mmCIF file with all atom_site columns, C-alpha atoms and ligand atoms in Angstrom:
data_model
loop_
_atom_site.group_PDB
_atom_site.id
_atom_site.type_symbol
_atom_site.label_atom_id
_atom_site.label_alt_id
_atom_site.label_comp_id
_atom_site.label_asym_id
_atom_site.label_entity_id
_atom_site.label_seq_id
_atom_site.pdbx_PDB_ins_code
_atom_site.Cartn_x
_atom_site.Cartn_y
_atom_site.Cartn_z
_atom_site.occupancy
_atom_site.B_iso_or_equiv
_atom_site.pdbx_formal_charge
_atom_site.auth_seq_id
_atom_site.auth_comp_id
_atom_site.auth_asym_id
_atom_site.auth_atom_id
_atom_site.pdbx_PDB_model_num
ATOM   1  C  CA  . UNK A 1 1  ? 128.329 101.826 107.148 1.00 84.00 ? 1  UNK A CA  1
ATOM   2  C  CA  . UNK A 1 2  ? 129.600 105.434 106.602 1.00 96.00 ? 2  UNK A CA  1
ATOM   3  C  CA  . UNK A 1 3  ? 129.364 107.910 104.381 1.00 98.00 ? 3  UNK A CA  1
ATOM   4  C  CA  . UNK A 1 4  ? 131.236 108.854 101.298 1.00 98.00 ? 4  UNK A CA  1
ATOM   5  C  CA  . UNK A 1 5  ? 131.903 112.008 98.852  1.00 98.00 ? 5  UNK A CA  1
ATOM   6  C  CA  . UNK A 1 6  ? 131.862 111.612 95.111  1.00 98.00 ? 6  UNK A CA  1
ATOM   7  C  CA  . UNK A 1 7  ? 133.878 113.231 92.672  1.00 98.00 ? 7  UNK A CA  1
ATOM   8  C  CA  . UNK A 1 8  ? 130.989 115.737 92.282  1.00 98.00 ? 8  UNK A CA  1
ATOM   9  C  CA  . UNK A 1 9  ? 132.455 117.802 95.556  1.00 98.00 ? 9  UNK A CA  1
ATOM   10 C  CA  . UNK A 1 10 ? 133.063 121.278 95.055  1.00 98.00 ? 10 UNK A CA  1
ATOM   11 C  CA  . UNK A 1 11 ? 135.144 121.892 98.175  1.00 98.00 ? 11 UNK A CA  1
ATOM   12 C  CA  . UNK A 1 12 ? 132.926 124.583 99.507  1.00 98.00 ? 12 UNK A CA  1
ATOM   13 C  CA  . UNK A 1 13 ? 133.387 122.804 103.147 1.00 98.00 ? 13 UNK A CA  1
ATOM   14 C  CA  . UNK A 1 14 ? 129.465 123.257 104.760 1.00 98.00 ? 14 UNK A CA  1
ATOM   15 C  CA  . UNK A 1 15 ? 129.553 119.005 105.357 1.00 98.00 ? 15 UNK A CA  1
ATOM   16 C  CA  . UNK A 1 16 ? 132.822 119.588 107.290 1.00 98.00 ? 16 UNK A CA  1
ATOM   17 C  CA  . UNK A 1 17 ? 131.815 122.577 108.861 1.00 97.00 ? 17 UNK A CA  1
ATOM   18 C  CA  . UNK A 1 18 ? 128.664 120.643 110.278 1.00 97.00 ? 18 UNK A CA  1
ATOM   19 C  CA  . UNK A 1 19 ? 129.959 117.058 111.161 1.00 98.00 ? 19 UNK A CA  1
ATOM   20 C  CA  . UNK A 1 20 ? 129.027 116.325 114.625 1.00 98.00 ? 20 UNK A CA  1
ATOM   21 C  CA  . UNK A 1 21 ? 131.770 113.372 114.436 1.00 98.00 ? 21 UNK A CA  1
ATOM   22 C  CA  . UNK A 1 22 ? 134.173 115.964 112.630 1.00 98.00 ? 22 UNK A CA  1
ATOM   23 C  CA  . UNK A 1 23 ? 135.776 113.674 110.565 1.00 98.00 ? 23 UNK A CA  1
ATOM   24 C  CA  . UNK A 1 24 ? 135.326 115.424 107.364 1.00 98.00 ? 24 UNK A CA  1
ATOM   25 C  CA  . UNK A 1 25 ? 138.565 116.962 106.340 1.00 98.00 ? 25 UNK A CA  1
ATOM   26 C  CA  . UNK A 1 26 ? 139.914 118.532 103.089 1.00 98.00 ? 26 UNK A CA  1
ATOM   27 C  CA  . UNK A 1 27 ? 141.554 115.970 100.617 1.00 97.00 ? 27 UNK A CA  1
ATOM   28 C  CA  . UNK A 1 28 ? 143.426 116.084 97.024  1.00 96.00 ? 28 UNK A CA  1
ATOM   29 C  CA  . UNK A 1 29 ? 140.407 117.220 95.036  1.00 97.00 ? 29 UNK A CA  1
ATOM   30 C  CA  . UNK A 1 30 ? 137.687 116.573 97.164  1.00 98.00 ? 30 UNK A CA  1
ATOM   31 C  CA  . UNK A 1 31 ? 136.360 116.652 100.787 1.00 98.00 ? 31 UNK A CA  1
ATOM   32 C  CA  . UNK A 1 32 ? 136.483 113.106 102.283 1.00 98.00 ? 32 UNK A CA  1
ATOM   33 C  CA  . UNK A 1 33 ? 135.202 110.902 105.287 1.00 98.00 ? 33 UNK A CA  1
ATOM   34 C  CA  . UNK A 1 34 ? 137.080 108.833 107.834 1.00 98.00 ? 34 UNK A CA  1
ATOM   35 C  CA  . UNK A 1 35 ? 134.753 105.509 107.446 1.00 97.00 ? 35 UNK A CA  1
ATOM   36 C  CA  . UNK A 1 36 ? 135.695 104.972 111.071 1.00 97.00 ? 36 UNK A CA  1
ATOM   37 C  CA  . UNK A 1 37 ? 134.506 108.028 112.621 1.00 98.00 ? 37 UNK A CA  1
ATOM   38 C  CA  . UNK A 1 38 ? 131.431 108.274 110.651 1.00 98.00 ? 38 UNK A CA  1
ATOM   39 C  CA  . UNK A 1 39 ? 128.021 108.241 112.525 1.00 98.00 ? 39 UNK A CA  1
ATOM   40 C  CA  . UNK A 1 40 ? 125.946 107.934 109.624 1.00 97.00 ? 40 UNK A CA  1
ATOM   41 C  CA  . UNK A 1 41 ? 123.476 110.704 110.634 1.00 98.00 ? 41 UNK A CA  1
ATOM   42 C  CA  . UNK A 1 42 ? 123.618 112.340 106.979 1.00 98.00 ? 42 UNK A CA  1
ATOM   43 C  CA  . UNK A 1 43 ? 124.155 115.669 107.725 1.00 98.00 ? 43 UNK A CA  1
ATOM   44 C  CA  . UNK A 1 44 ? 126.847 115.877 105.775 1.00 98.00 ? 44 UNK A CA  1
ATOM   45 C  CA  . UNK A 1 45 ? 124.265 115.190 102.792 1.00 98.00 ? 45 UNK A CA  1
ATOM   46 C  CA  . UNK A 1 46 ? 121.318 118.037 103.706 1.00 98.00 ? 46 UNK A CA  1
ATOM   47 C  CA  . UNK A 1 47 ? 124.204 120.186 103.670 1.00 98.00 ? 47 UNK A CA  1
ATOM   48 C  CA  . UNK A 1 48 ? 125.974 119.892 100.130 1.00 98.00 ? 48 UNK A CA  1
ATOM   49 C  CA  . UNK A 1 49 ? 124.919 122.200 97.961  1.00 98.00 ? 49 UNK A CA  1
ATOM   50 C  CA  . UNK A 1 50 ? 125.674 119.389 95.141  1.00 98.00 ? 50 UNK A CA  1
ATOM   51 C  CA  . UNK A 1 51 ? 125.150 116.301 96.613  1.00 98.00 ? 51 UNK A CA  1
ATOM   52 C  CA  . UNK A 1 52 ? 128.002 114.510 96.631  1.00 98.00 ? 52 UNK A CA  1
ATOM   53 C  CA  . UNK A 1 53 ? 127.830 112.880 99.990  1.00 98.00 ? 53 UNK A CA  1
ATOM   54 C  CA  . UNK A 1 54 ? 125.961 109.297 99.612  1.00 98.00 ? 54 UNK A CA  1
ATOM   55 C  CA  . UNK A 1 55 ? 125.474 106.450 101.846 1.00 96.00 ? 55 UNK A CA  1
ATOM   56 C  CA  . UNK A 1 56 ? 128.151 104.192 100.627 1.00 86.00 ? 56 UNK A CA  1
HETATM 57 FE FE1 . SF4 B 2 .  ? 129.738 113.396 109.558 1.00 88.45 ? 1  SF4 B FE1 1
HETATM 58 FE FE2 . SF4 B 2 .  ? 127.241 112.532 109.765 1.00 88.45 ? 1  SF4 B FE2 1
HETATM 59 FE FE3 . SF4 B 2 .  ? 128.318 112.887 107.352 1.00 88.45 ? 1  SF4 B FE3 1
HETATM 60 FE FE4 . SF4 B 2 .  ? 129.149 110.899 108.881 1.00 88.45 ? 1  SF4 B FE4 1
HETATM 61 S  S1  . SF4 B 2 .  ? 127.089 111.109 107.988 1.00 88.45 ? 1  SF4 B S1  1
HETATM 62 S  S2  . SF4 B 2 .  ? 130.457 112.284 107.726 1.00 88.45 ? 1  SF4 B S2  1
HETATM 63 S  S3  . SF4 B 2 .  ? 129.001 111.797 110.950 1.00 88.45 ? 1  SF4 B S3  1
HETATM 64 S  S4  . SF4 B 2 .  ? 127.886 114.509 108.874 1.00 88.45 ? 1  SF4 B S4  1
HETATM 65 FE FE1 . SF4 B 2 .  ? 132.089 118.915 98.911  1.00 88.45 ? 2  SF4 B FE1 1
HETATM 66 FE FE2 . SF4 B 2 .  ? 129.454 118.923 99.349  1.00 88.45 ? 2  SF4 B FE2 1
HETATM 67 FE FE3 . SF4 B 2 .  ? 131.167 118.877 101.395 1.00 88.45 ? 2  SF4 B FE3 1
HETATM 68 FE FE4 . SF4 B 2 .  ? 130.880 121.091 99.932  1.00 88.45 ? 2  SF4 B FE4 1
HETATM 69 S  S1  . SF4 B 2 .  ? 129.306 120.153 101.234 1.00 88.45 ? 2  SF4 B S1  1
HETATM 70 S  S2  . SF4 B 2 .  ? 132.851 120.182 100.633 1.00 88.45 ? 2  SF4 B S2  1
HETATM 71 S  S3  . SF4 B 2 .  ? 130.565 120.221 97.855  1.00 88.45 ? 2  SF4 B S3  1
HETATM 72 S  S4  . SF4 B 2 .  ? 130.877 117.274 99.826  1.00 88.45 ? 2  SF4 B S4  1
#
């Protein structure tokens, strides 16, 4: 299981800015989340101001 952003990103950068994995990086529209990396801890989710990271 991992993590995933929706189209609803904003691109402010707090979820990549507080990854303890760090593999949130900047993509073509939106932020998104190496699957691999992911540790599931949700952080990425209190942080967005919009929501957009879910529990895929
Ligand atoms: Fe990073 Fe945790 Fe979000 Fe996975 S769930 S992308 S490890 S902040
Ligand atoms: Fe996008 Fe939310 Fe991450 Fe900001 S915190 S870059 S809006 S997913």
């Amino acid at each position: 299981m991992a993590y995933v952003i929706s189209d609803d990103c904003i691109m402010c950068g707090a979820c990549a800015d507080g990854c303890p994995a760090g593999c949130i990086s900047e993509g073509d529209g939106k932020y998104v989340i190496d699957a691999d990396a992911c540790l599931d801890c949700g952080a990425c989710a209190g942080a967005c101001p919009v929501g957009a990271p879910s529990q895929a």
